[in-house]
PDB file of C-alpha atoms in Angstrom:
ATOM      1  CA  ASP W 897     108.614  99.886  93.089  1.00 53.00           C
ATOM      2  CA  ALA W 898     107.916  96.152  93.362  1.00 59.00           C
ATOM      3  CA  GLY W 899     110.942  95.222  91.248  1.00 86.00           C
ATOM      4  CA  ILE W 900     109.236  92.961  88.705  1.00 94.00           C
ATOM      5  CA  THR W 901     111.223  91.884  85.675  1.00 96.00           C
ATOM      6  CA  GLN W 902     109.838  89.876  82.787  1.00 97.00           C
ATOM      7  CA  SER W 903     111.984  88.089  80.252  1.00 96.00           C
ATOM      8  CA  PRO W 904     112.154  87.994  77.359  1.00 97.00           C
ATOM      9  CA  ARG W 905     110.403  91.223  76.362  1.00 96.00           C
ATOM     10  CA  HIS W 906     109.725  89.921  72.868  1.00 97.00           C
ATOM     11  CA  LYS W 907     109.646  86.399  71.496  1.00 97.00           C
ATOM     12  CA  VAL W 908     108.768  84.904  68.128  1.00 97.00           C
ATOM     13  CA  THR W 909     108.373  81.162  68.085  1.00 96.00           C
ATOM     14  CA  GLU W 910     107.052  78.466  65.800  1.00 97.00           C
ATOM     15  CA  THR W 911     103.862  76.519  66.280  1.00 97.00           C
ATOM     16  CA  GLY W 912     104.418  73.376  68.310  1.00 97.00           C
ATOM     17  CA  THR W 913     107.555  74.511  70.112  1.00 96.00           C
ATOM     18  CA  PRO W 914     107.751  74.895  73.895  1.00 96.00           C
ATOM     19  CA  VAL W 915     108.200  78.396  75.288  1.00 97.00           C
ATOM     20  CA  THR W 916     108.971  79.562  78.814  1.00 98.00           C
ATOM     21  CA  LEU W 917     108.433  83.078  80.058  1.00 98.00           C
ATOM     22  CA  ARG W 918     110.053  84.249  83.259  1.00 98.00           C
ATOM     23  CA  CYS W 919     108.887  86.639  85.928  1.00 98.00           C
ATOM     24  CA  HIS W 920     111.327  87.720  88.615  1.00 97.00           C
ATOM     25  CA  GLN W 921     110.518  89.828  91.667  1.00 96.00           C
ATOM     26  CA  THR W 922     112.881  91.190  94.269  1.00 93.00           C
ATOM     27  CA  GLU W 923     110.614  91.964  97.235  1.00 88.00           C
ATOM     28  CA  ASN W 924     109.485  88.584  98.536  1.00 90.00           C
ATOM     29  CA  HIS W 925     105.842  88.953  97.552  1.00 91.00           C
ATOM     30  CA  ARG W 926     103.800  85.844  98.205  1.00 91.00           C
ATOM     31  CA  TYR W 927     101.243  86.160  95.411  1.00 92.00           C
ATOM     32  CA  MET W 928     102.257  86.188  91.763  1.00 94.00           C
ATOM     33  CA  TYR W 929     100.087  86.059  88.658  1.00 96.00           C
ATOM     34  CA  TRP W 930     100.275  85.537  84.927  1.00 97.00           C
ATOM     35  CA  TYR W 931      97.788  87.396  82.708  1.00 97.00           C
ATOM     36  CA  ARG W 932      97.379  87.688  78.998  1.00 97.00           C
ATOM     37  CA  GLN W 933      96.065  90.776  77.254  1.00 95.00           C
ATOM     38  CA  ASP W 934      94.150  90.474  74.005  1.00 93.00           C
ATOM     39  CA  PRO W 935      92.017  92.998  72.103  1.00 88.00           C
ATOM     40  CA  GLY W 936      88.388  92.727  73.117  1.00 86.00           C
ATOM     41  CA  HIS W 937      89.206  90.536  76.098  1.00 90.00           C
ATOM     42  CA  GLY W 938      91.155  92.805  78.390  1.00 90.00           C
ATOM     43  CA  LEU W 939      93.329  91.096  80.971  1.00 93.00           C
ATOM     44  CA  ARG W 940      92.611  87.444  81.669  1.00 93.00           C
ATOM     45  CA  LEU W 941      94.181  85.355  84.403  1.00 93.00           C
ATOM     46  CA  ILE W 942      96.134  82.307  83.257  1.00 96.00           C
ATOM     47  CA  HIS W 943      97.644  80.946  86.483  1.00 96.00           C
ATOM     48  CA  TYR W 944      98.597  82.298  89.833  1.00 95.00           C
ATOM     49  CA  SER W 945     100.796  81.309  92.754  1.00 95.00           C
ATOM     50  CA  TYR W 946     100.287  81.814  96.476  1.00 92.00           C
ATOM     51  CA  GLY W 947     103.672  80.497  97.555  1.00 92.00           C
ATOM     52  CA  VAL W 948     106.589  78.308  96.583  1.00 94.00           C
ATOM     53  CA  LYS W 949     105.222  75.263  94.766  1.00 93.00           C
ATOM     54  CA  ASP W 950     101.661  76.480  95.398  1.00 94.00           C
ATOM     55  CA  THR W 951      99.895  77.335  92.158  1.00 95.00           C
ATOM     56  CA  ASP W 952      96.395  77.278  90.764  1.00 93.00           C
ATOM     57  CA  LYS W 953      94.569  77.777  87.492  1.00 94.00           C
ATOM     58  CA  GLY W 954      92.916  80.915  86.265  1.00 92.00           C
ATOM     59  CA  GLU W 955      90.175  81.350  83.678  1.00 90.00           C
ATOM     60  CA  VAL W 956      92.330  80.663  80.583  1.00 95.00           C
ATOM     61  CA  SER W 957      94.804  78.034  81.790  1.00 96.00           C
ATOM     62  CA  ASP W 958      94.447  75.458  78.980  1.00 96.00           C
ATOM     63  CA  GLY W 959      97.763  74.992  77.156  1.00 96.00           C
ATOM     64  CA  TYR W 960      99.776  76.645  79.919  1.00 97.00           C
ATOM     65  CA  SER W 961     101.671  75.395  82.932  1.00 97.00           C
ATOM     66  CA  VAL W 962     103.532  77.247  85.657  1.00 98.00           C
ATOM     67  CA  SER W 963     106.197  76.590  88.221  1.00 97.00           C
ATOM     68  CA  ARG W 964     107.428  78.410  91.274  1.00 97.00           C
ATOM     69  CA  SER W 965     110.453  76.769  92.837  1.00 96.00           C
ATOM     70  CA  LYS W 966     111.683  79.994  94.469  1.00 95.00           C
ATOM     71  CA  THR W 967     109.756  82.912  95.923  1.00 95.00           C
ATOM     72  CA  GLU W 968     111.267  85.333  93.441  1.00 96.00           C
ATOM     73  CA  ASP W 969     110.634  83.413  90.202  1.00 97.00           C
ATOM     74  CA  PHE W 970     107.357  82.456  88.546  1.00 98.00           C
ATOM     75  CA  LEU W 971     107.670  80.687  85.214  1.00 98.00           C
ATOM     76  CA  LEU W 972     104.962  80.333  82.564  1.00 98.00           C
ATOM     77  CA  THR W 973     105.386  77.528  80.028  1.00 98.00           C
ATOM     78  CA  LEU W 974     103.536  76.972  76.810  1.00 97.00           C
ATOM     79  CA  GLU W 975     104.090  73.266  76.288  1.00 93.00           C
ATOM     80  CA  SER W 976     103.353  73.368  72.549  1.00 96.00           C
ATOM     81  CA  ALA W 977     102.734  76.882  71.316  1.00 97.00           C
ATOM     82  CA  THR W 978      99.738  77.597  69.088  1.00 97.00           C
ATOM     83  CA  SER W 979      98.808  80.698  67.124  1.00 97.00           C
ATOM     84  CA  SER W 980      95.968  81.398  69.570  1.00 97.00           C
ATOM     85  CA  GLN W 981      98.624  81.977  72.221  1.00 98.00           C
ATOM     86  CA  THR W 982      99.986  84.962  70.375  1.00 97.00           C
ATOM     87  CA  SER W 983      99.433  87.660  72.961  1.00 97.00           C
ATOM     88  CA  VAL W 984     101.017  90.039  75.414  1.00 97.00           C
ATOM     89  CA  TYR W 985     101.737  88.349  78.725  1.00 98.00           C
ATOM     90  CA  PHE W 986     101.934  90.236  81.999  1.00 97.00           C
ATOM     91  CA  CYS W 987     103.221  89.093  85.326  1.00 97.00           C
ATOM     92  CA  ALA W 988     101.857  90.751  88.442  1.00 95.00           C
ATOM     93  CA  ILE W 989     102.320  90.715  92.183  1.00 93.00           C
ATOM     94  CA  SER W 990      99.732  91.602  94.786  1.00 88.00           C
ATOM     95  CA  GLU W 991     100.689  94.172  97.384  1.00 80.00           C
ATOM     96  CA  ALA W 992      99.193  96.490  99.925  1.00 73.00           C
ATOM     97  CA  ARG W 993      99.412 100.212  99.353  1.00 67.00           C
ATOM     98  CA  THR W 994      99.338 103.163 101.681  1.00 64.00           C
ATOM     99  CA  GLY W 995      95.948 104.044 103.122  1.00 62.00           C
ATOM    100  CA  GLY W 996      94.706 100.471 103.141  1.00 64.00           C
ATOM    101  CA  ASP W 997      94.494 100.077  99.384  1.00 73.00           C
ATOM    102  CA  TYR W 998      95.731  96.934  97.754  1.00 79.00           C
ATOM    103  CA  GLY W 999      96.146  95.834  94.194  1.00 85.00           C
ATOM    104  CA  TYR W1000      98.480  94.547  91.561  1.00 90.00           C
ATOM    105  CA  THR W1001     101.785  95.819  90.331  1.00 92.00           C
ATOM    106  CA  PHE W1002     102.511  94.595  86.833  1.00 95.00           C
ATOM    107  CA  GLY W1003     105.679  93.850  84.957  1.00 96.00           C
ATOM    108  CA  SER W1004     106.393  95.437  81.591  1.00 96.00           C
ATOM    109  CA  GLY W1005     105.072  92.486  79.622  1.00 97.00           C
ATOM    110  CA  THR W1006     106.293  89.925  77.104  1.00 97.00           C
ATOM    111  CA  ARG W1007     105.028  90.144  73.554  1.00 97.00           C
ATOM    112  CA  LEU W1008     104.828  86.593  72.199  1.00 98.00           C
ATOM    113  CA  THR W1009     104.176  85.827  68.555  1.00 97.00           C
ATOM    114  CA  VAL W1010     103.542  82.245  67.463  1.00 97.00           C
ATOM    115  CA  VAL W1011     104.026  81.755  63.710  1.00 96.00           C
TER     116      VAL W1011
ATOM    117  CA  ASP O 345      80.725  85.718  81.818  1.00 68.00           C
ATOM    118  CA  GLN O 346      82.171  89.190  82.256  1.00 79.00           C
ATOM    119  CA  GLN O 347      81.866  90.275  85.861  1.00 89.00           C
ATOM    120  CA  VAL O 348      83.278  93.693  85.032  1.00 93.00           C
ATOM    121  CA  LYS O 349      82.302  95.361  81.777  1.00 93.00           C
ATOM    122  CA  GLN O 350      83.582  98.345  79.885  1.00 96.00           C
ATOM    123  CA  ASN O 351      81.204  98.826  76.997  1.00 93.00           C
ATOM    124  CA  SER O 352      83.088 101.596  75.227  1.00 95.00           C
ATOM    125  CA  PRO O 353      86.220 100.267  73.502  1.00 94.00           C
ATOM    126  CA  SER O 354      87.398 103.761  72.643  1.00 96.00           C
ATOM    127  CA  LEU O 355      86.851 107.418  73.477  1.00 97.00           C
ATOM    128  CA  SER O 356      88.201 110.618  71.921  1.00 98.00           C
ATOM    129  CA  VAL O 357      88.216 113.912  73.800  1.00 98.00           C
ATOM    130  CA  GLN O 358      89.625 117.354  73.109  1.00 98.00           C
ATOM    131  CA  GLU O 359      92.447 118.536  75.321  1.00 98.00           C
ATOM    132  CA  GLY O 360      91.133 120.492  78.291  1.00 97.00           C
ATOM    133  CA  ARG O 361      87.715 118.847  78.261  1.00 98.00           C
ATOM    134  CA  ILE O 362      86.407 116.169  80.580  1.00 98.00           C
ATOM    135  CA  SER O 363      86.944 112.476  79.857  1.00 98.00           C
ATOM    136  CA  ILE O 364      84.417 110.076  81.345  1.00 98.00           C
ATOM    137  CA  LEU O 365      85.164 106.369  81.273  1.00 98.00           C
ATOM    138  CA  ASN O 366      82.499 103.952  82.406  1.00 98.00           C
ATOM    139  CA  CYS O 367      82.494 100.529  84.005  1.00 97.00           C
ATOM    140  CA  ASP O 368      79.623  98.240  85.002  1.00 96.00           C
ATOM    141  CA  TYR O 369      79.750  95.219  87.256  1.00 95.00           C
ATOM    142  CA  THR O 370      77.411  92.355  87.975  1.00 93.00           C
ATOM    143  CA  ASN O 371      78.260  91.209  91.498  1.00 90.00           C
ATOM    144  CA  SER O 372      76.757  93.357  94.228  1.00 89.00           C
ATOM    145  CA  MET O 373      79.214  91.815  96.704  1.00 88.00           C
ATOM    146  CA  PHE O 374      82.161  93.626  95.130  1.00 89.00           C
ATOM    147  CA  ASP O 375      83.382  96.108  97.726  1.00 87.00           C
ATOM    148  CA  TYR O 376      86.479  97.592  96.153  1.00 91.00           C
ATOM    149  CA  PHE O 377      87.331  98.816  92.690  1.00 94.00           C
ATOM    150  CA  LEU O 378      90.452  99.998  90.940  1.00 94.00           C
ATOM    151  CA  TRP O 379      91.368 101.756  87.739  1.00 96.00           C
ATOM    152  CA  TYR O 380      94.564 100.975  85.887  1.00 96.00           C
ATOM    153  CA  LYS O 381      96.153 102.925  83.075  1.00 97.00           C
ATOM    154  CA  LYS O 382      98.225 101.311  80.354  1.00 96.00           C
ATOM    155  CA  TYR O 383     100.518 102.891  77.817  1.00 96.00           C
ATOM    156  CA  PRO O 384     101.675 100.929  74.745  1.00 93.00           C
ATOM    157  CA  ALA O 385     104.572  98.559  75.411  1.00 90.00           C
ATOM    158  CA  GLU O 386     104.248  99.034  79.166  1.00 94.00           C
ATOM    159  CA  GLY O 387     102.490  97.163  81.938  1.00 95.00           C
ATOM    160  CA  PRO O 388      99.290  98.545  83.481  1.00 96.00           C
ATOM    161  CA  THR O 389      99.859 100.938  86.367  1.00 94.00           C
ATOM    162  CA  PHE O 390      97.569 101.664  89.277  1.00 93.00           C
ATOM    163  CA  LEU O 391      95.654 104.914  88.917  1.00 95.00           C
ATOM    164  CA  ILE O 392      92.964 105.219  91.580  1.00 94.00           C
ATOM    165  CA  SER O 393      90.742 103.049  93.753  1.00 93.00           C
ATOM    166  CA  ILE O 394      87.463 103.312  95.613  1.00 94.00           C
ATOM    167  CA  SER O 395      85.924 101.375  98.451  1.00 91.00           C
ATOM    168  CA  SER O 396      82.201 100.634  98.417  1.00 89.00           C
ATOM    169  CA  ILE O 397      81.758 102.626 101.618  1.00 91.00           C
ATOM    170  CA  LYS O 398      82.411 105.734  99.539  1.00 92.00           C
ATOM    171  CA  ASP O 399      80.693 107.094  96.473  1.00 94.00           C
ATOM    172  CA  LYS O 400      83.575 109.284  95.334  1.00 96.00           C
ATOM    173  CA  ASN O 401      87.354 109.315  95.498  1.00 95.00           C
ATOM    174  CA  GLU O 402      89.495 112.075  94.087  1.00 96.00           C
ATOM    175  CA  ASP O 403      93.175 112.279  93.260  1.00 94.00           C
ATOM    176  CA  GLY O 404      94.216 115.396  91.451  1.00 97.00           C
ATOM    177  CA  ARG O 405      92.622 115.459  88.010  1.00 98.00           C
ATOM    178  CA  PHE O 406      91.183 111.973  88.475  1.00 98.00           C
ATOM    179  CA  THR O 407      87.911 111.241  90.249  1.00 98.00           C
ATOM    180  CA  VAL O 408      86.142 107.916  90.494  1.00 97.00           C
ATOM    181  CA  PHE O 409      82.411 107.801  91.220  1.00 97.00           C
ATOM    182  CA  LEU O 410      80.624 104.717  92.453  1.00 97.00           C
ATOM    183  CA  ASN O 411      76.885 104.131  92.113  1.00 96.00           C
ATOM    184  CA  LYS O 412      76.216 100.919  94.010  1.00 94.00           C
ATOM    185  CA  SER O 413      72.517 100.740  93.215  1.00 94.00           C
ATOM    186  CA  ALA O 414      73.292 100.859  89.505  1.00 96.00           C
ATOM    187  CA  LYS O 415      76.439  98.717  89.853  1.00 95.00           C
ATOM    188  CA  HIS O 416      78.292 101.353  87.935  1.00 97.00           C
ATOM    189  CA  LEU O 417      81.480 103.276  88.349  1.00 96.00           C
ATOM    190  CA  SER O 418      83.008 106.006  86.278  1.00 97.00           C
ATOM    191  CA  LEU O 419      86.399 107.654  86.012  1.00 98.00           C
ATOM    192  CA  HIS O 420      86.460 111.384  85.321  1.00 98.00           C
ATOM    193  CA  ILE O 421      89.584 113.106  84.083  1.00 98.00           C
ATOM    194  CA  VAL O 422      89.467 116.905  84.251  1.00 97.00           C
ATOM    195  CA  PRO O 423      91.055 118.577  82.408  1.00 98.00           C
ATOM    196  CA  SER O 424      92.161 115.938  79.935  1.00 98.00           C
ATOM    197  CA  GLN O 425      95.725 116.138  78.672  1.00 98.00           C
ATOM    198  CA  PRO O 426      97.415 114.453  75.695  1.00 97.00           C
ATOM    199  CA  GLY O 427      99.520 112.418  78.135  1.00 97.00           C
ATOM    200  CA  ASP O 428      96.314 110.823  79.388  1.00 98.00           C
ATOM    201  CA  SER O 429      95.977 108.972  76.082  1.00 98.00           C
ATOM    202  CA  ALA O 430      96.143 105.336  77.137  1.00 97.00           C
ATOM    203  CA  VAL O 431      94.014 102.262  77.726  1.00 97.00           C
ATOM    204  CA  TYR O 432      92.106 102.313  81.004  1.00 98.00           C
ATOM    205  CA  PHE O 433      90.986  99.154  82.782  1.00 97.00           C
ATOM    206  CA  CYS O 434      88.595  98.913  85.692  1.00 96.00           C
ATOM    207  CA  ALA O 435      88.959  95.982  88.083  1.00 94.00           C
ATOM    208  CA  ALA O 436      87.197  94.384  91.032  1.00 92.00           C
ATOM    209  CA  PRO O 437      88.481  91.731  93.444  1.00 87.00           C
ATOM    210  CA  HIS O 438      87.715  88.094  92.877  1.00 78.00           C
ATOM    211  CA  THR O 439      88.290  85.518  95.614  1.00 72.00           C
ATOM    212  CA  GLY O 440      91.548  85.724  97.470  1.00 63.00           C
ATOM    213  CA  ASN O 441      93.916  88.165  95.884  1.00 74.00           C
ATOM    214  CA  GLN O 442      92.635  87.909  92.326  1.00 84.00           C
ATOM    215  CA  PHE O 443      91.005  90.662  90.311  1.00 89.00           C
ATOM    216  CA  TYR O 444      88.474  90.687  87.505  1.00 90.00           C
ATOM    217  CA  PHE O 445      89.382  93.180  84.794  1.00 93.00           C
ATOM    218  CA  GLY O 446      87.215  94.892  82.234  1.00 94.00           C
ATOM    219  CA  THR O 447      88.083  94.805  78.553  1.00 94.00           C
ATOM    220  CA  GLY O 448      89.527  98.304  78.613  1.00 95.00           C
ATOM    221  CA  THR O 449      88.722 101.673  77.065  1.00 97.00           C
ATOM    222  CA  SER O 450      91.260 103.336  74.803  1.00 97.00           C
ATOM    223  CA  LEU O 451      91.280 107.075  75.476  1.00 98.00           C
ATOM    224  CA  THR O 452      92.684 109.503  72.924  1.00 98.00           C
ATOM    225  CA  VAL O 453      93.084 113.113  73.984  1.00 98.00           C
ATOM    226  CA  ILE O 454      93.333 115.347  70.935  1.00 97.00           C
ATOM    227  CA  PRO O 455      95.617 118.394  71.287  1.00 95.00           C
TER     228      PRO O 455
END
């Protein structure tokens, strides 16, 4: 168990307000990711981090920013929320598995509704 | 442009029968593939993987087949159970530690 916690689990916010989602991990993983899941689009990468203060954009980064000031925390901020950002957001870490496999372990998700 | 495609948004199967979920990819350089399973209100969980040096990997009721010439992989679930009802995503590695995901197939197993 990679010990990934996302908060909040649910959030309703108004258009134009800033929103920050938090991802916390307990096992010192270097790589952390933020994805959004939308019907018909699957899972799309927003931003990722490869270390403290080291972040980069994914395929759908417009309107989002991230910060990683500590290894264990990766924050996703919507500077001014829009209705198109209504989605389910997942945090993930990358880890090796037994037998040489590797892949993501995901958090439980944050359901964000922008009204 | 979708690098990994799941062309069937949904699939319904009777309990006890075989479920076959399909995934196509465009990049012949992909050398590793994963399947994730997602229940409502939960995060995706790893199900099974396959390396391109193999054409089949089996784990209990789940088998993944890889056809490199066709750039196609499939997940077989035999026998299907109601608890298998979930959304299934296939994925392939992008640069570094990133993955491309398909759009998902929602499987319903009918008791």
